[in-house]
Amino acid sequence: MKTPNFMLKKAVCAVVGHRFVVSKKITSHITEYQCKTCKCELTTTETGHLDILTPEWKEINETLAQLYQKRHAVEQVA
Ligand SMILES: [Zn+2]
């Protein structure tokens, strides 16, 4: 029986660790990361810790990104 590809990738990550790259910059403190190997996602939280990027976090981050961009735009005009 052939091992499904994503199962193999998860196994690789379990052994050698994830290879995270920045997928989205939310604010100067909050960044979303994605593993290049298995595509799992993480986010930094307001406390500076890494957490699994749940749909709830995605929603929070989207709101934060909008607020951040708005504030940044105002700063650029002023
Ligand atoms: Zn991984």
PDB file of N, CA, C and O and ligand atoms in Angstrom:
ATOM      1  N   MET A   1       0.841  -1.208   0.000  1.00  0.00           N
ATOM      2  CA  MET A   1       0.000   0.000   0.000  1.00  0.00           C
ATOM      3  C   MET A   1       0.870   1.250   0.000  1.00  0.00           C
ATOM      4  O   MET A   1       1.850   1.347   0.732  1.00  0.00           O
ATOM      5  N   LYS A   2       0.501   2.226  -0.820  1.00  0.00           N
ATOM      6  CA  LYS A   2       1.268   3.467  -0.926  1.00  0.00           C
ATOM      7  C   LYS A   2       0.880   4.440   0.198  1.00  0.00           C
ATOM      8  O   LYS A   2      -0.310   4.587   0.494  1.00  0.00           O
ATOM      9  N   THR A   3       1.868   5.092   0.783  1.00  0.00           N
ATOM     10  CA  THR A   3       1.599   6.086   1.822  1.00  0.00           C
ATOM     11  C   THR A   3       1.170   7.394   1.158  1.00  0.00           C
ATOM     12  O   THR A   3       1.856   7.872   0.264  1.00  0.00           O
ATOM     13  N   PRO A   4       0.035   7.955   1.578  1.00  0.00           N
ATOM     14  CA  PRO A   4      -0.368   9.249   0.993  1.00  0.00           C
ATOM     15  C   PRO A   4       0.713  10.302   1.236  1.00  0.00           C
ATOM     16  O   PRO A   4       1.358  10.300   2.273  1.00  0.00           O
ATOM     17  N   ASN A   5       0.878  11.186   0.258  1.00  0.00           N
ATOM     18  CA  ASN A   5       1.939  12.183   0.284  1.00  0.00           C
ATOM     19  C   ASN A   5       1.909  13.065   1.536  1.00  0.00           C
ATOM     20  O   ASN A   5       2.934  13.306   2.147  1.00  0.00           O
ATOM     21  N   PHE A   6       0.713  13.514   1.919  1.00  0.00           N
ATOM     22  CA  PHE A   6       0.644  14.421   3.072  1.00  0.00           C
ATOM     23  C   PHE A   6       1.014  13.712   4.368  1.00  0.00           C
ATOM     24  O   PHE A   6       1.555  14.318   5.283  1.00  0.00           O
ATOM     25  N   MET A   7       0.750  12.413   4.440  1.00  0.00           N
ATOM     26  CA  MET A   7       1.123  11.621   5.609  1.00  0.00           C
ATOM     27  C   MET A   7       2.641  11.568   5.721  1.00  0.00           C
ATOM     28  O   MET A   7       3.209  11.711   6.789  1.00  0.00           O
ATOM     29  N   LEU A   8       3.285  11.383   4.582  1.00  0.00           N
ATOM     30  CA  LEU A   8       4.743  11.314   4.516  1.00  0.00           C
ATOM     31  C   LEU A   8       5.341  12.644   4.962  1.00  0.00           C
ATOM     32  O   LEU A   8       6.280  12.688   5.736  1.00  0.00           O
ATOM     33  N   LYS A   9       4.758  13.746   4.476  1.00  0.00           N
ATOM     34  CA  LYS A   9       5.259  15.082   4.824  1.00  0.00           C
ATOM     35  C   LYS A   9       5.118  15.345   6.315  1.00  0.00           C
ATOM     36  O   LYS A   9       5.989  15.910   6.941  1.00  0.00           O
ATOM     37  N   LYS A  10       3.977  14.940   6.889  1.00  0.00           N
ATOM     38  CA  LYS A  10       3.761  15.098   8.332  1.00  0.00           C
ATOM     39  C   LYS A  10       4.820  14.314   9.099  1.00  0.00           C
ATOM     40  O   LYS A  10       5.332  14.773  10.104  1.00  0.00           O
ATOM     41  N   ALA A  11       5.136  13.132   8.582  1.00  0.00           N
ATOM     42  CA  ALA A  11       6.135  12.281   9.230  1.00  0.00           C
ATOM     43  C   ALA A  11       7.505  12.930   9.164  1.00  0.00           C
ATOM     44  O   ALA A  11       8.262  12.906  10.132  1.00  0.00           O
ATOM     45  N   VAL A  12       7.827  13.544   8.026  1.00  0.00           N
ATOM     46  CA  VAL A  12       9.104  14.245   7.858  1.00  0.00           C
ATOM     47  C   VAL A  12       9.198  15.369   8.889  1.00  0.00           C
ATOM     48  O   VAL A  12      10.204  15.524   9.572  1.00  0.00           O
ATOM     49  N   CYS A  13       8.127  16.150   9.021  1.00  0.00           N
ATOM     50  CA  CYS A  13       8.107  17.263   9.978  1.00  0.00           C
ATOM     51  C   CYS A  13       8.246  16.763  11.410  1.00  0.00           C
ATOM     52  O   CYS A  13       8.886  17.400  12.229  1.00  0.00           O
ATOM     53  N   ALA A  14       7.645  15.629  11.695  1.00  0.00           N
ATOM     54  CA  ALA A  14       7.721  15.072  13.044  1.00  0.00           C
ATOM     55  C   ALA A  14       9.158  14.707  13.387  1.00  0.00           C
ATOM     56  O   ALA A  14       9.563  14.783  14.538  1.00  0.00           O
ATOM     57  N   VAL A  15       9.932  14.319  12.369  1.00  0.00           N
ATOM     58  CA  VAL A  15      11.307  13.875  12.598  1.00  0.00           C
ATOM     59  C   VAL A  15      12.284  15.056  12.551  1.00  0.00           C
ATOM     60  O   VAL A  15      13.052  15.270  13.483  1.00  0.00           O
ATOM     61  N   VAL A  16      12.232  15.855  11.473  1.00  0.00           N
ATOM     62  CA  VAL A  16      13.233  16.909  11.299  1.00  0.00           C
ATOM     63  C   VAL A  16      12.724  18.292  11.713  1.00  0.00           C
ATOM     64  O   VAL A  16      13.488  19.245  11.762  1.00  0.00           O
ATOM     65  N   GLY A  17      11.428  18.409  12.011  1.00  0.00           N
ATOM     66  CA  GLY A  17      10.863  19.693  12.407  1.00  0.00           C
ATOM     67  C   GLY A  17      10.295  20.437  11.223  1.00  0.00           C
ATOM     68  O   GLY A  17      10.655  20.175  10.078  1.00  0.00           O
ATOM     69  N   HIS A  18       9.374  21.364  11.503  1.00  0.00           N
ATOM     70  CA  HIS A  18       8.734  22.141  10.432  1.00  0.00           C
ATOM     71  C   HIS A  18       9.712  23.156   9.854  1.00  0.00           C
ATOM     72  O   HIS A  18      10.637  23.588  10.519  1.00  0.00           O
ATOM     73  N   ARG A  19       9.476  23.532   8.610  1.00  0.00           N
ATOM     74  CA  ARG A  19      10.280  24.582   7.968  1.00  0.00           C
ATOM     75  C   ARG A  19       9.359  25.769   7.692  1.00  0.00           C
ATOM     76  O   ARG A  19       8.787  25.886   6.615  1.00  0.00           O
ATOM     77  N   PHE A  20       9.227  26.628   8.691  1.00  0.00           N
ATOM     78  CA  PHE A  20       8.266  27.726   8.587  1.00  0.00           C
ATOM     79  C   PHE A  20       8.814  28.907   7.796  1.00  0.00           C
ATOM     80  O   PHE A  20       9.965  29.297   7.959  1.00  0.00           O
ATOM     81  N   VAL A  21       7.963  29.446   6.931  1.00  0.00           N
ATOM     82  CA  VAL A  21       8.265  30.693   6.233  1.00  0.00           C
ATOM     83  C   VAL A  21       7.121  31.667   6.529  1.00  0.00           C
ATOM     84  O   VAL A  21       5.994  31.247   6.815  1.00  0.00           O
ATOM     85  N   VAL A  22       7.401  32.962   6.465  1.00  0.00           N
ATOM     86  CA  VAL A  22       6.374  33.967   6.713  1.00  0.00           C
ATOM     87  C   VAL A  22       5.348  33.916   5.580  1.00  0.00           C
ATOM     88  O   VAL A  22       5.705  34.010   4.410  1.00  0.00           O
ATOM     89  N   SER A  23       4.075  33.729   5.932  1.00  0.00           N
ATOM     90  CA  SER A  23       3.044  33.700   4.898  1.00  0.00           C
ATOM     91  C   SER A  23       2.299  35.023   4.845  1.00  0.00           C
ATOM     92  O   SER A  23       1.827  35.440   3.794  1.00  0.00           O
ATOM     93  N   LYS A  24       2.180  35.687   6.003  1.00  0.00           N
ATOM     94  CA  LYS A  24       1.466  36.968   6.026  1.00  0.00           C
ATOM     95  C   LYS A  24       1.951  37.801   7.204  1.00  0.00           C
ATOM     96  O   LYS A  24       2.057  37.306   8.335  1.00  0.00           O
ATOM     97  N   LYS A  25       2.244  39.067   6.913  1.00  0.00           N
ATOM     98  CA  LYS A  25       2.632  39.987   7.984  1.00  0.00           C
ATOM     99  C   LYS A  25       1.377  40.748   8.409  1.00  0.00           C
ATOM    100  O   LYS A  25       0.766  41.443   7.602  1.00  0.00           O
ATOM    101  N   ILE A  26       0.962  40.589   9.665  1.00  0.00           N
ATOM    102  CA  ILE A  26      -0.276  41.215  10.137  1.00  0.00           C
ATOM    103  C   ILE A  26       0.019  42.607  10.690  1.00  0.00           C
ATOM    104  O   ILE A  26      -0.474  43.606  10.179  1.00  0.00           O
ATOM    105  N   THR A  27       0.836  42.683  11.730  1.00  0.00           N
ATOM    106  CA  THR A  27       1.289  43.961  12.276  1.00  0.00           C
ATOM    107  C   THR A  27       2.802  43.829  12.495  1.00  0.00           C
ATOM    108  O   THR A  27       3.391  42.816  12.131  1.00  0.00           O
ATOM    109  N   SER A  28       3.402  44.849  13.116  1.00  0.00           N
ATOM    110  CA  SER A  28       4.837  44.746  13.367  1.00  0.00           C
ATOM    111  C   SER A  28       5.141  43.652  14.388  1.00  0.00           C
ATOM    112  O   SER A  28       6.270  43.192  14.496  1.00  0.00           O
ATOM    113  N   HIS A  29       4.120  43.242  15.153  1.00  0.00           N
ATOM    114  CA  HIS A  29       4.334  42.213  16.179  1.00  0.00           C
ATOM    115  C   HIS A  29       3.751  40.859  15.812  1.00  0.00           C
ATOM    116  O   HIS A  29       4.127  39.850  16.389  1.00  0.00           O
ATOM    117  N   ILE A  30       2.789  40.848  14.902  1.00  0.00           N
ATOM    118  CA  ILE A  30       2.074  39.597  14.615  1.00  0.00           C
ATOM    119  C   ILE A  30       2.325  39.149  13.175  1.00  0.00           C
ATOM    120  O   ILE A  30       2.141  39.923  12.240  1.00  0.00           O
ATOM    121  N   THR A  31       2.753  37.916  13.043  1.00  0.00           N
ATOM    122  CA  THR A  31       3.082  37.344  11.735  1.00  0.00           C
ATOM    123  C   THR A  31       2.485  35.953  11.626  1.00  0.00           C
ATOM    124  O   THR A  31       2.453  35.210  12.606  1.00  0.00           O
ATOM    125  N   GLU A  32       2.006  35.613  10.443  1.00  0.00           N
ATOM    126  CA  GLU A  32       1.536  34.253  10.188  1.00  0.00           C
ATOM    127  C   GLU A  32       2.626  33.481   9.458  1.00  0.00           C
ATOM    128  O   GLU A  32       3.287  34.016   8.578  1.00  0.00           O
ATOM    129  N   TYR A  33       2.779  32.231   9.831  1.00  0.00           N
ATOM    130  CA  TYR A  33       3.806  31.375   9.227  1.00  0.00           C
ATOM    131  C   TYR A  33       3.157  30.126   8.638  1.00  0.00           C
ATOM    132  O   TYR A  33       2.146  29.650   9.146  1.00  0.00           O
ATOM    133  N   GLN A  34       3.783  29.605   7.574  1.00  0.00           N
ATOM    134  CA  GLN A  34       3.337  28.339   7.022  1.00  0.00           C
ATOM    135  C   GLN A  34       4.545  27.433   6.825  1.00  0.00           C
ATOM    136  O   GLN A  34       5.606  27.883   6.394  1.00  0.00           O
ATOM    137  N   CYS A  35       4.369  26.144   7.145  1.00  0.00           N
ATOM    138  CA  CYS A  35       5.437  25.172   6.953  1.00  0.00           C
ATOM    139  C   CYS A  35       5.539  24.833   5.468  1.00  0.00           C
ATOM    140  O   CYS A  35       4.537  24.502   4.833  1.00  0.00           O
ATOM    141  N   LYS A  36       6.771  24.946   4.933  1.00  0.00           N
ATOM    142  CA  LYS A  36       6.987  24.678   3.511  1.00  0.00           C
ATOM    143  C   LYS A  36       6.736  23.207   3.179  1.00  0.00           C
ATOM    144  O   LYS A  36       6.447  22.869   2.036  1.00  0.00           O
ATOM    145  N   THR A  37       6.871  22.350   4.159  1.00  0.00           N
ATOM    146  CA  THR A  37       6.764  20.916   3.903  1.00  0.00           C
ATOM    147  C   THR A  37       5.328  20.417   4.004  1.00  0.00           C
ATOM    148  O   THR A  37       4.794  19.873   3.040  1.00  0.00           O
ATOM    149  N   CYS A  38       4.681  20.639   5.162  1.00  0.00           N
ATOM    150  CA  CYS A  38       3.357  20.034   5.370  1.00  0.00           C
ATOM    151  C   CYS A  38       2.219  21.052   5.264  1.00  0.00           C
ATOM    152  O   CYS A  38       1.056  20.688   5.357  1.00  0.00           O
ATOM    153  N   LYS A  39       2.563  22.355   5.083  1.00  0.00           N
ATOM    154  CA  LYS A  39       1.566  23.425   4.884  1.00  0.00           C
ATOM    155  C   LYS A  39       0.746  23.763   6.133  1.00  0.00           C
ATOM    156  O   LYS A  39      -0.272  24.439   6.024  1.00  0.00           O
ATOM    157  N   CYS A  40       1.165  23.278   7.303  1.00  0.00           N
ATOM    158  CA  CYS A  40       0.454  23.659   8.519  1.00  0.00           C
ATOM    159  C   CYS A  40       0.789  25.116   8.837  1.00  0.00           C
ATOM    160  O   CYS A  40       1.830  25.623   8.421  1.00  0.00           O
ATOM    161  N   GLU A  41      -0.120  25.810   9.533  1.00  0.00           N
ATOM    162  CA  GLU A  41       0.041  27.250   9.746  1.00  0.00           C
ATOM    163  C   GLU A  41       0.118  27.612  11.225  1.00  0.00           C
ATOM    164  O   GLU A  41      -0.554  27.018  12.048  1.00  0.00           O
ATOM    165  N   LEU A  42       0.940  28.614  11.520  1.00  0.00           N
ATOM    166  CA  LEU A  42       1.077  29.147  12.866  1.00  0.00           C
ATOM    167  C   LEU A  42       0.927  30.652  12.829  1.00  0.00           C
ATOM    168  O   LEU A  42       1.094  31.278  11.787  1.00  0.00           O
ATOM    169  N   THR A  43       0.620  31.243  13.985  1.00  0.00           N
ATOM    170  CA  THR A  43       0.582  32.697  14.089  1.00  0.00           C
ATOM    171  C   THR A  43       1.223  33.107  15.398  1.00  0.00           C
ATOM    172  O   THR A  43       1.180  32.352  16.379  1.00  0.00           O
ATOM    173  N   THR A  44       1.840  34.287  15.414  1.00  0.00           N
ATOM    174  CA  THR A  44       2.266  34.837  16.694  1.00  0.00           C
ATOM    175  C   THR A  44       1.060  35.510  17.322  1.00  0.00           C
ATOM    176  O   THR A  44       0.256  36.112  16.624  1.00  0.00           O
ATOM    177  N   THR A  45       0.923  35.388  18.618  1.00  0.00           N
ATOM    178  CA  THR A  45      -0.203  35.999  19.311  1.00  0.00           C
ATOM    179  C   THR A  45       0.259  37.310  19.949  1.00  0.00           C
ATOM    180  O   THR A  45       1.456  37.623  19.909  1.00  0.00           O
ATOM    181  N   GLU A  46      -0.668  38.049  20.550  1.00  0.00           N
ATOM    182  CA  GLU A  46      -0.302  39.345  21.152  1.00  0.00           C
ATOM    183  C   GLU A  46       0.654  39.168  22.320  1.00  0.00           C
ATOM    184  O   GLU A  46       1.310  40.110  22.728  1.00  0.00           O
ATOM    185  N   THR A  47       0.744  37.956  22.865  1.00  0.00           N
ATOM    186  CA  THR A  47       1.676  37.706  23.965  1.00  0.00           C
ATOM    187  C   THR A  47       3.052  37.298  23.454  1.00  0.00           C
ATOM    188  O   THR A  47       3.963  37.057  24.233  1.00  0.00           O
ATOM    189  N   GLY A  48       3.188  37.193  22.119  1.00  0.00           N
ATOM    190  CA  GLY A  48       4.488  36.885  21.539  1.00  0.00           C
ATOM    191  C   GLY A  48       4.766  35.404  21.388  1.00  0.00           C
ATOM    192  O   GLY A  48       5.851  34.999  20.993  1.00  0.00           O
ATOM    193  N   HIS A  49       3.775  34.574  21.718  1.00  0.00           N
ATOM    194  CA  HIS A  49       3.941  33.133  21.571  1.00  0.00           C
ATOM    195  C   HIS A  49       3.421  32.666  20.212  1.00  0.00           C
ATOM    196  O   HIS A  49       2.609  33.336  19.590  1.00  0.00           O
ATOM    197  N   LEU A  50       3.877  31.499  19.797  1.00  0.00           N
ATOM    198  CA  LEU A  50       3.388  30.899  18.566  1.00  0.00           C
ATOM    199  C   LEU A  50       2.207  30.000  18.883  1.00  0.00           C
ATOM    200  O   LEU A  50       2.226  29.246  19.853  1.00  0.00           O
ATOM    201  N   ASP A  51       1.178  30.092  18.063  1.00  0.00           N
ATOM    202  CA  ASP A  51      -0.020  29.280  18.261  1.00  0.00           C
ATOM    203  C   ASP A  51      -0.482  28.740  16.913  1.00  0.00           C
ATOM    204  O   ASP A  51      -0.178  29.330  15.877  1.00  0.00           O
ATOM    205  N   ILE A  52      -1.192  27.638  16.944  1.00  0.00           N
ATOM    206  CA  ILE A  52      -1.734  27.089  15.701  1.00  0.00           C
ATOM    207  C   ILE A  52      -2.755  28.067  15.140  1.00  0.00           C
ATOM    208  O   ILE A  52      -3.585  28.600  15.880  1.00  0.00           O
ATOM    209  N   LEU A  53      -2.656  28.332  13.825  1.00  0.00           N
ATOM    210  CA  LEU A  53      -3.542  29.308  13.182  1.00  0.00           C
ATOM    211  C   LEU A  53      -4.916  28.686  12.945  1.00  0.00           C
ATOM    212  O   LEU A  53      -5.166  28.029  11.946  1.00  0.00           O
ATOM    213  N   THR A  54      -5.806  28.908  13.907  1.00  0.00           N
ATOM    214  CA  THR A  54      -7.181  28.413  13.812  1.00  0.00           C
ATOM    215  C   THR A  54      -8.015  29.418  13.012  1.00  0.00           C
ATOM    216  O   THR A  54      -7.596  30.561  12.845  1.00  0.00           O
ATOM    217  N   PRO A  55      -9.208  29.034  12.537  1.00  0.00           N
ATOM    218  CA  PRO A  55     -10.082  30.007  11.845  1.00  0.00           C
ATOM    219  C   PRO A  55     -10.382  31.215  12.725  1.00  0.00           C
ATOM    220  O   PRO A  55     -10.513  32.328  12.219  1.00  0.00           O
ATOM    221  N   GLU A  56     -10.440  31.022  14.047  1.00  0.00           N
ATOM    222  CA  GLU A  56     -10.686  32.120  14.983  1.00  0.00           C
ATOM    223  C   GLU A  56      -9.525  33.121  14.940  1.00  0.00           C
ATOM    224  O   GLU A  56      -9.728  34.326  14.884  1.00  0.00           O
ATOM    225  N   TRP A  57      -8.305  32.597  14.974  1.00  0.00           N
ATOM    226  CA  TRP A  57      -7.124  33.458  14.911  1.00  0.00           C
ATOM    227  C   TRP A  57      -7.061  34.201  13.588  1.00  0.00           C
ATOM    228  O   TRP A  57      -6.685  35.366  13.533  1.00  0.00           O
ATOM    229  N   LYS A  58      -7.420  33.497  12.503  1.00  0.00           N
ATOM    230  CA  LYS A  58      -7.408  34.114  11.175  1.00  0.00           C
ATOM    231  C   LYS A  58      -8.300  35.342  11.153  1.00  0.00           C
ATOM    232  O   LYS A  58      -7.952  36.382  10.604  1.00  0.00           O
ATOM    233  N   GLU A  59      -9.491  35.199  11.770  1.00  0.00           N
ATOM    234  CA  GLU A  59     -10.457  36.291  11.823  1.00  0.00           C
ATOM    235  C   GLU A  59      -9.891  37.461  12.627  1.00  0.00           C
ATOM    236  O   GLU A  59      -9.972  38.614  12.209  1.00  0.00           O
ATOM    237  N   ILE A  60      -9.311  37.138  13.788  1.00  0.00           N
ATOM    238  CA  ILE A  60      -8.725  38.173  14.649  1.00  0.00           C
ATOM    239  C   ILE A  60      -7.606  38.893  13.895  1.00  0.00           C
ATOM    240  O   ILE A  60      -7.531  40.122  13.884  1.00  0.00           O
ATOM    241  N   ASN A  61      -6.741  38.117  13.238  1.00  0.00           N
ATOM    242  CA  ASN A  61      -5.610  38.691  12.506  1.00  0.00           C
ATOM    243  C   ASN A  61      -6.071  39.591  11.366  1.00  0.00           C
ATOM    244  O   ASN A  61      -5.464  40.635  11.109  1.00  0.00           O
ATOM    245  N   GLU A  62      -7.127  39.176  10.670  1.00  0.00           N
ATOM    246  CA  GLU A  62      -7.643  39.991   9.568  1.00  0.00           C
ATOM    247  C   GLU A  62      -8.117  41.349  10.078  1.00  0.00           C
ATOM    248  O   GLU A  62      -7.853  42.382   9.468  1.00  0.00           O
ATOM    249  N   THR A  63      -8.811  41.325  11.225  1.00  0.00           N
ATOM    250  CA  THR A  63      -9.284  42.568  11.839  1.00  0.00           C
ATOM    251  C   THR A  63      -8.100  43.432  12.251  1.00  0.00           C
ATOM    252  O   THR A  63      -8.070  44.636  11.985  1.00  0.00           O
ATOM    253  N   LEU A  64      -7.108  42.810  12.886  1.00  0.00           N
ATOM    254  CA  LEU A  64      -5.913  43.538  13.323  1.00  0.00           C
ATOM    255  C   LEU A  64      -5.179  44.147  12.133  1.00  0.00           C
ATOM    256  O   LEU A  64      -4.739  45.298  12.193  1.00  0.00           O
ATOM    257  N   ALA A  65      -5.074  43.383  11.052  1.00  0.00           N
ATOM    258  CA  ALA A  65      -4.380  43.863   9.853  1.00  0.00           C
ATOM    259  C   ALA A  65      -5.066  45.090   9.283  1.00  0.00           C
ATOM    260  O   ALA A  65      -4.410  46.049   8.877  1.00  0.00           O
ATOM    261  N   GLN A  66      -6.404  45.059   9.271  1.00  0.00           N
ATOM    262  CA  GLN A  66      -7.169  46.203   8.754  1.00  0.00           C
ATOM    263  C   GLN A  66      -6.945  47.437   9.620  1.00  0.00           C
ATOM    264  O   GLN A  66      -6.716  48.534   9.113  1.00  0.00           O
ATOM    265  N   LEU A  67      -7.000  47.250  10.952  1.00  0.00           N
ATOM    266  CA  LEU A  67      -6.788  48.360  11.881  1.00  0.00           C
ATOM    267  C   LEU A  67      -5.379  48.918  11.709  1.00  0.00           C
ATOM    268  O   LEU A  67      -5.164  50.124  11.690  1.00  0.00           O
ATOM    269  N   TYR A  68      -4.422  48.012  11.584  1.00  0.00           N
ATOM    270  CA  TYR A  68      -3.015  48.394  11.460  1.00  0.00           C
ATOM    271  C   TYR A  68      -2.785  49.197  10.180  1.00  0.00           C
ATOM    272  O   TYR A  68      -2.126  50.227  10.189  1.00  0.00           O
ATOM    273  N   GLN A  69      -3.369  48.710   9.065  1.00  0.00           N
ATOM    274  CA  GLN A  69      -3.198  49.395   7.786  1.00  0.00           C
ATOM    275  C   GLN A  69      -3.844  50.772   7.818  1.00  0.00           C
ATOM    276  O   GLN A  69      -3.301  51.726   7.276  1.00  0.00           O
ATOM    277  N   LYS A  70      -5.005  50.869   8.463  1.00  0.00           N
ATOM    278  CA  LYS A  70      -5.712  52.152   8.578  1.00  0.00           C
ATOM    279  C   LYS A  70      -4.856  53.155   9.338  1.00  0.00           C
ATOM    280  O   LYS A  70      -4.660  54.284   8.910  1.00  0.00           O
ATOM    281  N   ARG A  71      -4.315  52.711  10.475  1.00  0.00           N
ATOM    282  CA  ARG A  71      -3.503  53.572  11.302  1.00  0.00           C
ATOM    283  C   ARG A  71      -2.236  53.987  10.553  1.00  0.00           C
ATOM    284  O   ARG A  71      -1.804  55.127  10.624  1.00  0.00           O
ATOM    285  N   HIS A  72      -1.677  53.027   9.834  1.00  0.00           N
ATOM    286  CA  HIS A  72      -0.457  53.271   9.084  1.00  0.00           C
ATOM    287  C   HIS A  72      -0.706  54.295   7.968  1.00  0.00           C
ATOM    288  O   HIS A  72       0.112  55.171   7.733  1.00  0.00           O
ATOM    289  N   ALA A  73      -1.875  54.169   7.307  1.00  0.00           N
ATOM    290  CA  ALA A  73      -2.231  55.083   6.225  1.00  0.00           C
ATOM    291  C   ALA A  73      -2.364  56.505   6.762  1.00  0.00           C
ATOM    292  O   ALA A  73      -1.908  57.449   6.136  1.00  0.00           O
ATOM    293  N   VAL A  74      -2.973  56.640   7.939  1.00  0.00           N
ATOM    294  CA  VAL A  74      -3.151  57.949   8.572  1.00  0.00           C
ATOM    295  C   VAL A  74      -1.789  58.548   8.893  1.00  0.00           C
ATOM    296  O   VAL A  74      -1.529  59.706   8.609  1.00  0.00           O
ATOM    297  N   GLU A  75      -0.891  57.710   9.408  1.00  0.00           N
ATOM    298  CA  GLU A  75       0.452  58.171   9.764  1.00  0.00           C
ATOM    299  C   GLU A  75       1.207  58.690   8.527  1.00  0.00           C
ATOM    300  O   GLU A  75       1.905  59.680   8.594  1.00  0.00           O
ATOM    301  N   GLN A  76       0.990  58.014   7.412  1.00  0.00           N
ATOM    302  CA  GLN A  76       1.685  58.395   6.177  1.00  0.00           C
ATOM    303  C   GLN A  76       1.174  59.746   5.646  1.00  0.00           C
ATOM    304  O   GLN A  76       1.953  60.526   5.143  1.00  0.00           O
ATOM    305  N   VAL A  77      -0.141  59.976   5.798  1.00  0.00           N
ATOM    306  CA  VAL A  77      -0.729  61.234   5.344  1.00  0.00           C
ATOM    307  C   VAL A  77      -0.246  62.379   6.245  1.00  0.00           C
ATOM    308  O   VAL A  77       0.142  63.429   5.744  1.00  0.00           O
ATOM    309  N   ALA A  78      -0.247  62.148   7.559  1.00  0.00           N
ATOM    310  CA  ALA A  78       0.167  63.165   8.530  1.00  0.00           C
ATOM    311  C   ALA A  78       1.691  63.277   8.615  1.00  0.00           C
ATOM    312  O   ALA A  78       2.354  63.691   7.766  1.00  0.00           O
TER     313      ALA A  78
HETATM  314 ZN    ZN B   1       5.545  20.891   8.720  1.00  0.00          ZN
END
